[in-house]
Coordinates of C-alpha atoms in Angstrom, one line a residue:
Chain A
M492 CA -56.8 258.3 -50.7
M493 CA -54.8 260.2 -53.4
K494 CA -52.2 257.4 -53.4
T495 CA -54.9 254.8 -53.9
I496 CA -56.6 256.7 -56.8
I497 CA -53.3 257.2 -58.6
T498 CA -52.3 253.6 -58.2
T499 CA -55.7 252.4 -59.4
I500 CA -55.6 254.6 -62.5
F501 CA -52.1 253.4 -63.4
C502 CA -53.0 249.8 -62.9
Y503 CA -56.1 250.1 -65.0
L504 CA -54.3 251.7 -67.9
F505 CA -51.4 249.3 -67.6
I506 CA -53.7 246.2 -67.6
T507 CA -55.6 247.7 -70.6
S508 CA -52.4 247.9 -72.5
I509 CA -51.4 244.4 -71.8
A510 CA -54.8 243.2 -72.9
Q511 CA -53.9 244.5 -76.3
K512 CA -51.0 241.9 -76.5
K513 CA -48.2 244.3 -77.1
T514 CA -44.6 243.2 -77.2
I515 CA -42.9 243.1 -73.9
H516 CA -39.3 244.3 -73.4
F517 CA -36.9 244.5 -70.5
S518 CA -36.8 248.1 -69.1
N519 CA -34.1 249.8 -67.0
I520 CA -34.3 253.4 -65.8
T521 CA -31.3 254.8 -63.9
N522 CA -31.2 258.3 -62.6
A523 CA -29.5 260.7 -60.2
A524 CA -31.6 263.2 -58.4
L525 CA -31.4 266.5 -56.6
L526 CA -33.9 266.5 -53.8
N527 CA -34.8 270.0 -52.7
G528 CA -37.0 270.7 -49.7
S529 CA -37.5 273.3 -47.1
S530 CA -34.9 272.1 -44.7
Q531 CA -32.1 271.0 -47.0
S532 CA -31.0 269.8 -50.4
A533 CA -29.6 266.3 -51.0
F534 CA -28.6 264.0 -53.7
G535 CA -30.3 260.7 -54.5
F536 CA -30.0 257.8 -56.9
Q537 CA -32.4 255.3 -58.3
T538 CA -32.4 252.2 -60.6
I539 CA -35.6 250.7 -61.8
N540 CA -35.9 247.4 -63.5
G541 CA -39.0 246.0 -65.1
I542 CA -40.8 245.7 -68.3
K543 CA -41.8 248.0 -71.1
I544 CA -44.9 247.5 -73.1
D545 CA -45.5 250.1 -75.8
K546 CA -45.6 253.4 -74.0
W547 CA -45.8 251.9 -70.6
R548 CA -43.1 250.9 -68.2
I549 CA -43.5 249.2 -64.8
G550 CA -40.8 248.0 -62.6
V551 CA -39.3 247.6 -59.1
G552 CA -37.0 250.4 -58.1
V553 CA -34.4 250.7 -55.4
G554 CA -32.4 253.8 -54.6
L555 CA -30.4 255.9 -52.2
D556 CA -32.0 258.9 -50.6
N557 CA -29.8 261.1 -48.5
Y558 CA -32.5 263.6 -47.5
G559 CA -32.9 263.6 -43.7
I560 CA -31.5 260.3 -42.8
K561 CA -29.8 258.2 -45.4
S562 CA -32.2 255.6 -46.5
I563 CA -33.0 253.0 -49.2
P564 CA -36.4 253.4 -50.8
L565 CA -37.8 250.2 -52.4
F566 CA -40.8 250.9 -54.6
I567 CA -43.0 250.1 -57.6
D568 CA -42.6 252.5 -60.5
V569 CA -45.3 253.0 -63.1
R570 CA -44.8 255.5 -66.0
K571 CA -46.2 256.3 -69.4
S572 CA -44.8 258.4 -72.2
F573 CA -46.9 260.0 -74.8
G574 CA -46.5 260.7 -78.5
N575 CA -44.0 259.5 -81.1
K576 CA -41.9 262.6 -81.4
K577 CA -38.2 262.9 -80.4
W578 CA -39.2 264.5 -77.2
Q579 CA -41.9 262.5 -75.4
P580 CA -43.6 263.8 -72.3
L581 CA -44.2 261.3 -69.6
V582 CA -45.9 260.9 -66.2
Y583 CA -44.9 258.6 -63.5
A584 CA -45.7 257.5 -60.0
D585 CA -43.8 255.5 -57.3
G586 CA -45.0 253.9 -54.1
G587 CA -43.1 251.8 -51.6
I588 CA -41.3 251.5 -48.4
D589 CA -38.4 253.6 -47.2
Y590 CA -35.7 251.7 -45.2
P591 CA -33.4 253.9 -43.0
L592 CA -29.8 252.8 -43.5
P593 CA -27.8 251.6 -40.5
N594 CA -25.3 254.1 -39.1
D595 CA -23.3 254.6 -36.0
Y596 CA -26.3 255.7 -34.1
F597 CA -28.0 252.3 -34.5
S598 CA -25.7 250.9 -31.9
A599 CA -26.2 253.6 -29.4
K600 CA -27.4 252.4 -26.0
T601 CA -29.1 254.1 -23.1
F602 CA -27.5 253.9 -19.7
N603 CA -29.4 250.7 -19.0
G604 CA -28.5 249.0 -22.3
H605 CA -31.6 249.7 -24.4
N606 CA -31.1 250.8 -28.0
V607 CA -31.5 254.5 -28.2
F608 CA -33.0 254.5 -31.7
D609 CA -35.6 252.2 -33.1
F610 CA -36.2 253.1 -36.7
K611 CA -39.3 252.2 -38.5
N612 CA -39.9 251.5 -42.2
R613 CA -42.4 253.9 -43.6
F614 CA -44.0 255.0 -46.8
Y615 CA -42.1 256.4 -49.7
G616 CA -43.8 257.9 -52.7
E617 CA -43.2 260.2 -55.7
A618 CA -45.2 261.4 -58.7
G619 CA -44.3 263.7 -61.4
I620 CA -43.9 264.6 -65.0
G621 CA -40.9 264.6 -67.4
I622 CA -39.6 264.1 -70.9
N623 CA -37.7 261.5 -72.7
K624 CA -35.4 262.0 -75.7
K625 CA -33.9 259.3 -77.8
I626 CA -30.1 259.3 -77.8
T627 CA -29.6 256.1 -79.8
S628 CA -32.1 253.6 -81.2
K629 CA -32.3 251.9 -77.8
L630 CA -31.1 254.4 -75.2
E631 CA -33.1 257.4 -74.1
F632 CA -32.2 260.4 -71.9
N633 CA -34.9 261.5 -69.5
V634 CA -35.5 264.2 -67.0
T635 CA -38.3 264.3 -64.6
L636 CA -39.7 266.7 -62.0
G637 CA -41.8 265.3 -59.2
F638 CA -43.2 265.6 -55.8
S639 CA -41.3 263.2 -53.5
Y640 CA -42.6 262.2 -50.1
K641 CA -40.6 260.3 -47.4
H642 CA -41.8 259.5 -44.0
L643 CA -39.1 259.0 -41.3
S644 CA -40.3 257.6 -38.1
Y645 CA -38.4 256.4 -35.0
F646 CA -38.6 255.9 -31.3
E647 CA -36.0 257.5 -29.2
Y648 CA -35.5 255.8 -25.9
Y649 CA -34.1 257.2 -22.7
Y650 CA -34.0 256.1 -19.1
I651 CA -35.7 257.7 -16.2
S652 CA -34.4 256.7 -12.8
Y653 CA -35.7 259.2 -10.4
D654 CA -39.4 259.8 -10.7
P655 CA -42.0 258.0 -8.7
Y656 CA -44.0 255.4 -10.7
I657 CA -42.3 256.2 -14.0
A658 CA -38.8 254.8 -13.5
G659 CA -37.7 252.7 -16.4
T660 CA -37.2 252.9 -20.1
N661 CA -39.2 255.6 -21.8
Y662 CA -39.4 256.9 -25.3
T663 CA -40.4 259.7 -27.5
Q664 CA -41.7 258.9 -31.0
K665 CA -40.7 261.3 -33.7
D666 CA -42.1 261.5 -37.2
F667 CA -40.8 263.6 -40.0
Y668 CA -42.6 264.1 -43.2
Y669 CA -40.3 265.2 -45.9
R670 CA -41.8 266.8 -49.0
R671 CA -39.3 267.5 -51.6
L672 CA -39.1 268.5 -55.2
A673 CA -37.2 265.8 -57.0
L674 CA -35.3 266.7 -60.2
R675 CA -34.0 263.6 -61.8
L676 CA -31.7 263.1 -64.7
G677 CA -31.1 259.7 -66.1
V678 CA -31.1 257.2 -68.9
Q679 CA -33.4 254.4 -69.8
F680 CA -33.6 251.5 -72.3
Chain B
M507 CA -28.1 271.1 -82.3
F508 CA -29.0 268.5 -79.7
Q509 CA -27.5 270.5 -76.8
K510 CA -29.4 273.7 -77.8
T511 CA -32.7 271.8 -78.1
T512 CA -32.2 270.0 -74.9
I513 CA -31.4 273.2 -72.9
E514 CA -34.5 274.8 -74.4
K515 CA -36.7 271.9 -73.4
L516 CA -35.3 271.6 -69.9
L517 CA -35.3 275.3 -69.1
P518 CA -39.1 275.3 -68.2
I519 CA -38.6 272.3 -65.9
A520 CA -35.7 274.1 -64.1
I521 CA -37.8 277.2 -63.6
I522 CA -40.8 275.2 -62.3
A523 CA -38.5 273.3 -60.0
T524 CA -37.1 276.5 -58.5
I525 CA -40.5 278.1 -58.0
L526 CA -42.2 275.0 -56.5
S527 CA -39.4 274.1 -54.2
S528 CA -40.2 277.0 -51.9
C529 CA -43.8 275.6 -51.6
F530 CA -42.8 272.3 -50.2
K531 CA -42.4 272.2 -46.5
D532 CA -41.0 269.5 -44.3
T533 CA -42.9 268.9 -41.1
G534 CA -42.5 266.8 -38.0
T535 CA -44.2 265.7 -34.9
K536 CA -43.1 264.5 -31.5
T537 CA -45.2 262.1 -29.5
Y538 CA -44.4 261.5 -25.9
K539 CA -45.9 260.7 -22.6
L540 CA -46.6 263.9 -20.6
Y541 CA -46.3 263.4 -16.9
T542 CA -48.0 265.8 -14.6
P543 CA -47.3 265.5 -10.9
I544 CA -49.9 264.7 -8.3
Y545 CA -49.1 266.1 -5.0
Q546 CA -49.8 265.3 -1.4
T547 CA -48.7 267.2 1.6
T548 CA -45.7 265.9 3.5
Q549 CA -48.0 265.1 6.4
Q550 CA -50.3 263.0 4.3
V551 CA -47.4 261.0 2.9
R552 CA -45.9 260.4 6.3
A553 CA -49.2 259.3 7.6
S554 CA -49.5 256.8 4.8
I555 CA -46.1 255.1 5.4
K556 CA -46.9 251.7 6.8
N557 CA -46.6 248.1 6.0
D558 CA -48.7 247.2 3.0
A559 CA -49.5 243.9 1.4
P560 CA -46.6 242.6 -0.7
Q561 CA -46.4 244.3 -4.1
P562 CA -45.0 242.9 -7.4
I563 CA -41.3 243.7 -7.7
T564 CA -40.8 245.6 -11.0
T565 CA -37.3 247.2 -10.4
I566 CA -34.6 246.6 -7.9
G567 CA -32.7 249.5 -6.5
K568 CA -30.6 249.4 -3.3
M569 CA -30.5 246.2 -1.2
V570 CA -29.9 245.7 2.5
L571 CA -29.6 242.4 4.4
L572 CA -30.6 242.1 8.0
G573 CA -31.0 238.8 9.7
N574 CA -33.4 236.7 7.8
Y575 CA -34.8 239.6 5.8
I576 CA -33.8 241.2 2.6
F577 CA -34.9 244.8 2.2
L578 CA -35.2 245.7 -1.5
N579 CA -35.7 249.2 -2.6
E580 CA -38.1 249.7 -5.5
P581 CA -36.8 253.1 -6.8
Q582 CA -39.0 256.0 -6.0
K583 CA -41.8 253.7 -4.7
G584 CA -40.7 252.1 -1.5
I585 CA -39.2 249.0 0.0
H586 CA -40.1 245.4 -0.4
I587 CA -39.5 243.2 2.6
I588 CA -38.4 239.7 1.7
N589 CA -38.6 236.9 4.3
N590 CA -35.4 234.9 3.5
T591 CA -35.6 232.4 6.3
N592 CA -35.3 229.8 3.6
P593 CA -33.0 231.1 0.9
E594 CA -34.3 228.5 -1.5
K595 CA -37.8 229.9 -1.1
P596 CA -37.8 233.6 -0.3
I597 CA -41.1 235.1 0.4
N598 CA -42.2 238.5 -0.6
A599 CA -43.7 239.4 2.7
A600 CA -44.6 243.1 2.7
F601 CA -44.1 246.5 1.2
I602 CA -43.5 249.9 2.7
A603 CA -44.7 252.6 0.4
I604 CA -42.2 255.5 0.5
P605 CA -42.5 258.0 -2.4
G606 CA -39.2 259.2 -3.7
N607 CA -37.2 256.5 -1.9
E608 CA -33.8 255.7 -3.3
N609 CA -31.6 254.7 -0.4
L610 CA -31.9 252.9 2.8
A611 CA -29.9 251.8 5.8
I612 CA -30.8 249.8 8.9
K613 CA -29.6 249.7 12.4
D614 CA -31.2 247.5 15.0
N615 CA -34.9 248.0 14.5
M616 CA -34.8 251.3 12.8
L617 CA -34.9 251.7 9.0
Y618 CA -33.6 255.0 7.6
A619 CA -34.9 255.9 4.2
D620 CA -35.1 259.0 2.1
C621 CA -38.5 260.3 1.0
Y622 CA -37.4 262.9 -1.6
T623 CA -35.8 265.7 0.4
D624 CA -36.4 264.2 3.8
L625 CA -34.9 261.4 5.8
I626 CA -37.4 259.2 7.7
A627 CA -36.7 256.9 10.6
I628 CA -39.1 253.9 10.4
D629 CA -39.5 251.4 13.2
I630 CA -39.4 247.9 11.8
S631 CA -39.1 246.0 15.1
N632 CA -42.0 244.1 13.7
P633 CA -41.7 244.1 9.9
Q634 CA -45.4 243.4 9.6
I635 CA -46.2 246.6 11.6
V636 CA -44.0 249.4 10.6
A637 CA -44.4 253.1 11.5
P638 CA -42.4 256.3 10.9
K639 CA -40.9 257.7 14.0
G640 CA -38.6 260.6 13.2
F641 CA -37.6 262.9 10.4
V642 CA -34.8 265.1 9.2
N643 CA -36.4 267.7 7.0
N644 CA -34.7 268.9 3.8
L645 CA -31.6 266.8 4.2
F646 CA -31.4 266.3 0.4
P647 CA -32.5 269.7 -0.9
E648 CA -31.3 269.0 -4.5
R649 CA -34.1 266.5 -4.8
R650 CA -36.7 269.3 -4.7
Y651 CA -36.2 269.4 -8.5
I652 CA -37.9 266.5 -10.1
N653 CA -38.4 265.9 -13.8
G654 CA -38.4 269.6 -14.4
Y655 CA -40.7 270.4 -11.5
Y656 CA -39.8 272.3 -8.4
V657 CA -41.6 270.8 -5.4
D658 CA -42.6 273.3 -2.8
S659 CA -41.6 272.7 0.8
G660 CA -44.3 270.7 2.5
K661 CA -45.4 268.9 -0.6
V662 CA -44.4 265.5 -2.1
I663 CA -45.1 264.1 -5.5
T664 CA -46.8 260.8 -4.9
S665 CA -47.8 259.9 -8.5
W666 CA -48.0 261.2 -12.0
S667 CA -50.9 261.4 -14.4
V668 CA -49.8 260.3 -17.8
R669 CA -51.2 261.1 -21.2
D670 CA -49.9 260.7 -24.7
T671 CA -49.2 264.1 -26.2
T672 CA -48.3 265.0 -29.8
V673 CA -46.8 268.3 -30.7
S674 CA -45.5 269.6 -34.0
L675 CA -41.7 269.7 -34.3
D676 CA -39.9 272.3 -36.3
I677 CA -37.2 271.0 -38.5
V678 CA -34.5 273.0 -37.0
E679 CA -31.3 272.2 -35.1
G680 CA -31.9 271.4 -31.5
Q681 CA -35.0 269.3 -31.9
G682 CA -33.2 266.0 -32.2
I683 CA -33.6 265.6 -35.9
W684 CA -31.7 264.0 -38.7
T685 CA -30.3 266.0 -41.6
N686 CA -27.9 264.9 -44.2
G687 CA -27.6 261.6 -42.6
S688 CA -26.4 262.9 -39.2
Y689 CA -28.2 263.4 -35.9
L690 CA -28.1 266.9 -34.8
T691 CA -29.0 267.0 -31.1
T692 CA -30.1 264.6 -28.5
T693 CA -32.4 265.9 -25.9
N694 CA -33.6 263.1 -23.8
Y695 CA -30.7 261.1 -22.6
R696 CA -30.7 260.8 -18.9
G697 CA -28.7 258.9 -16.3
G698 CA -29.5 255.4 -15.6
I699 CA -29.8 253.5 -12.4
F700 CA -27.5 251.0 -10.7
F701 CA -27.7 249.3 -7.5
A702 CA -25.9 248.4 -4.2
S703 CA -23.7 245.6 -2.9
A704 CA -22.3 244.8 0.5
L705 CA -19.5 243.3 2.6
T706 CA -19.6 243.2 6.3
S707 CA -22.0 243.9 9.1
S708 CA -21.6 245.0 12.6
A709 CA -24.2 243.7 15.1
G710 CA -27.6 245.1 14.3
V711 CA -26.6 247.0 11.3
G712 CA -28.0 246.0 7.9
V713 CA -25.5 245.1 5.3
T714 CA -25.3 247.7 2.6
G715 CA -23.2 247.5 -0.4
S716 CA -20.4 248.9 -2.4
T717 CA -22.7 251.2 -4.3
S718 CA -24.7 252.3 -1.3
K719 CA -25.1 256.0 -0.6
Y720 CA -25.7 255.3 3.1
A721 CA -23.4 253.8 5.7
I722 CA -23.9 253.4 9.4
L723 CA -21.0 253.3 11.8
N724 CA -21.6 253.3 15.5
N725 CA -24.1 256.1 16.3
Y726 CA -23.9 257.9 13.0
L727 CA -25.5 257.5 9.7
Y728 CA -23.5 258.9 6.8
A729 CA -25.4 259.9 3.7
L730 CA -24.2 261.2 0.4
T731 CA -25.8 263.8 -1.7
S732 CA -24.4 264.8 -5.1
F733 CA -21.5 266.8 -3.6
Q734 CA -21.8 266.4 0.1
L735 CA -21.2 263.9 2.9
K736 CA -23.7 264.3 5.7
S737 CA -23.3 262.9 9.1
I738 CA -26.5 262.2 11.0
N739 CA -26.5 261.4 14.7
I740 CA -28.7 258.4 15.4
T741 CA -27.8 258.0 19.0
Q742 CA -31.5 258.3 19.7
A743 CA -32.6 256.0 16.9
D744 CA -36.0 257.4 16.4
A745 CA -34.9 261.0 16.4
P746 CA -32.1 261.4 13.8
Q747 CA -30.3 264.8 13.8
L748 CA -28.1 266.3 11.2
A749 CA -24.7 266.8 12.8
N750 CA -22.6 268.1 9.9
S751 CA -22.3 268.5 6.1
I752 CA -19.0 268.3 4.3
S753 CA -18.6 269.4 0.7
I754 CA -16.6 267.1 -1.5
N755 CA -15.1 268.4 -4.7
S756 CA -16.4 265.7 -7.0
I757 CA -19.6 263.9 -7.8
V758 CA -19.9 261.4 -5.0
E759 CA -21.5 258.0 -5.7
T760 CA -20.8 255.4 -3.1
I761 CA -19.8 255.0 0.5
F762 CA -18.3 252.0 2.2
P763 CA -17.5 251.9 6.0
F764 CA -14.3 250.0 6.9
N765 CA -12.3 250.0 10.1
N766 CA -13.8 253.2 11.4
N767 CA -13.1 254.9 8.1
L768 CA -15.3 255.9 5.2
F769 CA -14.3 255.0 1.7
I770 CA -16.1 257.2 -0.7
G771 CA -16.3 256.5 -4.4
T772 CA -16.5 259.6 -6.6
Q773 CA -16.3 260.1 -10.3
T774 CA -12.7 261.3 -10.0
G775 CA -11.3 259.1 -7.4
M776 CA -11.6 257.4 -4.0
F777 CA -11.7 259.6 -0.9
I778 CA -10.9 258.2 2.5
Y779 CA -12.3 259.9 5.6
G780 CA -11.4 259.2 9.2
L781 CA -13.8 259.2 12.0
S782 CA -11.8 260.2 15.0
N783 CA -14.5 262.7 15.4
P784 CA -17.5 260.8 14.1
A785 CA -19.6 263.9 13.8
I786 CA -17.1 265.6 11.5
P787 CA -15.3 263.1 9.2
Q788 CA -11.8 264.3 8.3
Q789 CA -10.4 263.6 4.9
L790 CA -7.3 261.4 5.1
S791 CA -6.4 261.0 1.5
Q792 CA -7.6 260.9 -2.1
F793 CA -6.8 258.3 -4.7
T794 CA -7.3 260.0 -8.1
H795 CA -8.2 258.2 -11.3
A796 CA -9.6 259.0 -14.6
R797 CA -13.2 260.2 -14.7
N798 CA -15.3 257.1 -14.3
C799 CA -18.0 255.6 -12.2
D800 CA -16.3 253.7 -9.3
P801 CA -17.7 251.7 -6.4
V802 CA -15.1 250.8 -3.8
I803 CA -14.8 248.3 -1.0
A804 CA -11.9 247.6 1.3
D805 CA -10.5 244.6 3.1
G806 CA -7.2 244.2 5.0
N807 CA -4.6 246.5 3.5
Y808 CA -6.3 246.8 0.2
A809 CA -9.1 248.8 -1.4
Y810 CA -10.8 247.3 -4.5
V811 CA -12.1 249.9 -6.9
T812 CA -14.0 249.1 -10.0
L813 CA -14.1 251.6 -12.8
H814 CA -16.7 251.3 -15.5
S815 CA -17.5 253.4 -18.5
N816 CA -20.5 253.8 -20.7
S817 CA -18.3 252.9 -23.6
N818 CA -20.8 250.7 -25.4
T819 CA -22.7 253.7 -26.4
T820 CA -22.0 255.5 -29.7
P821 CA -21.9 258.3 -29.4
S822 CA -21.3 258.9 -25.7
I823 CA -24.5 259.2 -23.7
V824 CA -25.0 260.9 -20.4
G825 CA -24.2 258.5 -17.5
C826 CA -20.8 257.2 -16.7
V827 CA -18.1 259.0 -18.6
G828 CA -14.6 257.8 -19.4
T829 CA -13.6 254.7 -21.1
L830 CA -11.9 252.6 -18.4
N831 CA -13.3 249.2 -17.4
E832 CA -11.0 247.8 -14.8
L833 CA -10.4 246.8 -11.2
N834 CA -7.8 248.8 -9.3
I835 CA -6.1 247.3 -6.3
V836 CA -5.0 250.2 -4.0
D837 CA -2.6 249.8 -1.1
I838 CA -4.3 251.4 2.0
T839 CA -1.7 250.3 4.6
N840 CA -1.1 254.0 5.1
L841 CA -4.4 255.7 4.8
S842 CA -2.8 259.0 4.2
Q843 CA -0.7 257.8 1.3
T844 CA -2.6 255.3 -0.8
K845 CA -0.9 253.8 -3.8
L846 CA -2.2 251.9 -6.9
L847 CA -0.7 248.5 -6.9
K848 CA -2.3 246.7 -9.8
T849 CA -5.0 247.0 -12.4
Y850 CA -7.1 244.2 -14.0
S851 CA -9.0 244.7 -17.1
L852 CA -12.7 243.7 -17.1
S853 CA -15.6 244.1 -19.4
R854 CA -17.7 246.6 -17.5
P855 CA -17.5 246.1 -13.8
Y856 CA -19.8 247.6 -11.2
G857 CA -20.9 246.3 -7.8
L858 CA -18.4 244.1 -5.9
S859 CA -18.2 242.2 -2.7
K860 CA -15.6 240.2 -0.9
D861 CA -15.9 237.3 1.5
G862 CA -12.7 235.8 2.7
N863 CA -10.5 235.2 -0.3
L864 CA -13.4 235.3 -2.7
L865 CA -14.0 238.4 -4.7
F866 CA -17.3 238.8 -6.5
I867 CA -17.6 241.4 -9.2
C868 CA -20.7 242.2 -11.3
D869 CA -19.2 242.6 -14.7
I870 CA -22.3 244.1 -16.2
K871 CA -22.0 242.5 -19.7
D872 CA -20.7 239.1 -18.6
G873 CA -22.7 238.4 -15.4
L874 CA -21.2 237.7 -12.1
K875 CA -17.5 236.9 -11.9
I876 CA -16.0 235.1 -8.9
F877 CA -12.2 235.5 -8.3
D878 CA -9.7 233.9 -6.0
A879 CA -8.2 237.0 -4.3
T880 CA -6.0 235.2 -1.9
N881 CA -3.2 237.3 -3.3
P882 CA -4.7 240.6 -4.4
L883 CA -1.8 241.1 -6.7
N884 CA -2.5 237.9 -8.5
I885 CA -6.2 237.5 -8.7
T886 CA -7.4 234.6 -10.7
T887 CA -10.9 233.8 -12.1
K888 CA -12.7 230.9 -10.5
Q889 CA -16.0 231.0 -12.2
T890 CA -18.3 233.2 -14.3
L891 CA -22.0 233.0 -13.8
A892 CA -23.5 234.1 -17.1
I893 CA -26.8 235.4 -15.8
G894 CA -27.2 238.4 -18.0
E895 CA -26.7 242.0 -16.8
T896 CA -25.7 242.2 -13.2
S897 CA -25.2 245.3 -11.2
D898 CA -24.8 244.4 -7.5
V899 CA -23.7 241.6 -5.3
I900 CA -23.6 241.0 -1.6
A901 CA -21.5 238.0 -0.5
L902 CA -22.3 237.1 3.0
N903 CA -22.1 233.9 5.0
G904 CA -21.9 231.6 2.0
I905 CA -24.6 233.2 0.0
A906 CA -24.1 235.6 -2.9
Y907 CA -27.1 237.9 -3.4
V908 CA -27.0 239.1 -6.9
V909 CA -29.1 241.9 -8.4
A910 CA -29.5 241.3 -12.1
K911 CA -31.6 242.9 -14.8
D912 CA -34.3 240.2 -14.5
G913 CA -34.4 239.7 -10.8
L914 CA -32.6 238.8 -7.5
Y915 CA -30.5 235.7 -7.5
Q916 CA -29.2 233.8 -4.5
Y917 CA -26.2 231.6 -5.0
S918 CA -24.6 229.3 -2.5
Y919 CA -20.8 229.4 -2.5
T920 CA -20.3 227.2 0.5
N921 CA -18.5 224.9 -1.9
T922 CA -16.3 227.5 -3.8
N923 CA -15.7 225.1 -6.6
N924 CA -19.4 224.5 -7.2
V925 CA -21.5 227.7 -6.9
T926 CA -25.1 226.7 -7.1
L927 CA -28.3 228.6 -7.6
L928 CA -30.6 228.6 -4.5
S929 CA -33.4 230.8 -5.8
K930 CA -34.4 233.6 -8.0
I931 CA -37.0 236.3 -7.4
A932 CA -38.1 237.3 -10.9
L933 CA -39.2 240.8 -11.7
N934 CA -42.8 241.3 -12.7

């Protein structure tokens, strides 16, 4: 529900801005992140490409997220900065799909030849606040702090051979809900 | 100026980050099927062993051929009886429900099958009207432990209630979780199942195979447990009696009777036992190889040993260990001094069978391979039947009975240059 409300608000504000016929520019945001959660700390990376209209930016982002399993989040990013001072506060929200990256375990087989792991693509989201600061006329430095959510889900298969009526391939489904604090430093133009 | 201002601006964010990070918690859940055993007493189970209507075949375990019938073990459930009078049109004729059944052997009209810890002698003189006649209690005591349950004496698990269960999962090592891109612990890998194959048959004895755990020679049934060879006197067919138990210093897997000797495949080598005293087999020799799974058959002066690994798994998963995938030809002219003569590389061989000069090998990945073994030291490939994963073959009287992942195939090799499919019993 919260995801839907946030997305709706951002879409409404963004469409309202476009309706005012502002100039549209290409936008790129690239950042590196420290993802800090209760079970570990990990580094991440993102690049977001899209358009910039006045104080609004919307784009499609792709990144690398090494928290839990290494994965590639693919998401929509919407953000807005405020004011005209050197330091401009901003808010942002991301939503998309997280794709676990293939690794050695993807080829693991059970004794009867079934894949041990079957990874699923699940929700990825982040929302937070930050600040921009102009470095040059076109380039800006930014730092953000957000709540980052990543859902890892997979089926882990095994083989039972010796129990009546249950012989065969069986599985356990595991779901992990990673809630991290994402501190991101990057540049944008 | 810029640096100072930046640090001043960023400091609150760093402080907030440090404070908030301790508030965020990773959580996890594990969803699985929870199996709870449903028990019957041993008496109830034994009373229920009879011929039932034919059942759909969902998995094939061990296989025994006798006359015009194929006896197919459905692991843990019982035995399908296939009327194979016409190999081109086999008929699923009946089913004998035997909970916990994994192995079987047949002599004359008596079928010997395990029912968890016990051995049961079942009269099949009329396959349409079968009845248990005799029992050896607690012959396989290690099978009292099932899926984490200890089954009390006098009870048998006949089915399981199943319900989906979700529990929370702590994100700590040992739960089978991912962290920093690596998998920490696996908890659910279990051994798989493979099946049997056969070679020759004496009068009235069902043909078992290279991966069978039972063998019948004369008046004795020899049965393997994990570390033991048990000899059971079946002179009185309907009243089997345990004669002796011999410990073997390895995990035993298969038994193959040949020339009044027993060839036993273990995970560390081939053991040969003589039967000058059939009640107490005597070890004659041991051919040692690297730790692998290894069915064995023998013919003439040679033993044929296939070694297969579980090497397609990354990382290694419980089951067969080792990395060898090969056929070993062993000289058994002198049973007390066996000698490796030659090794052939294969993809992942398992069950094998030999009829005349033809050697059939289930090369699990590639299907069924047929070799000309006229000269065992120069075996040549004649044909490969790419029928998916195969695990067992019995070559007998011009028909190769092949257990594959998707069913039981019958091939005619009467014309060795043109092996043709006769029929297939598909799994449901």
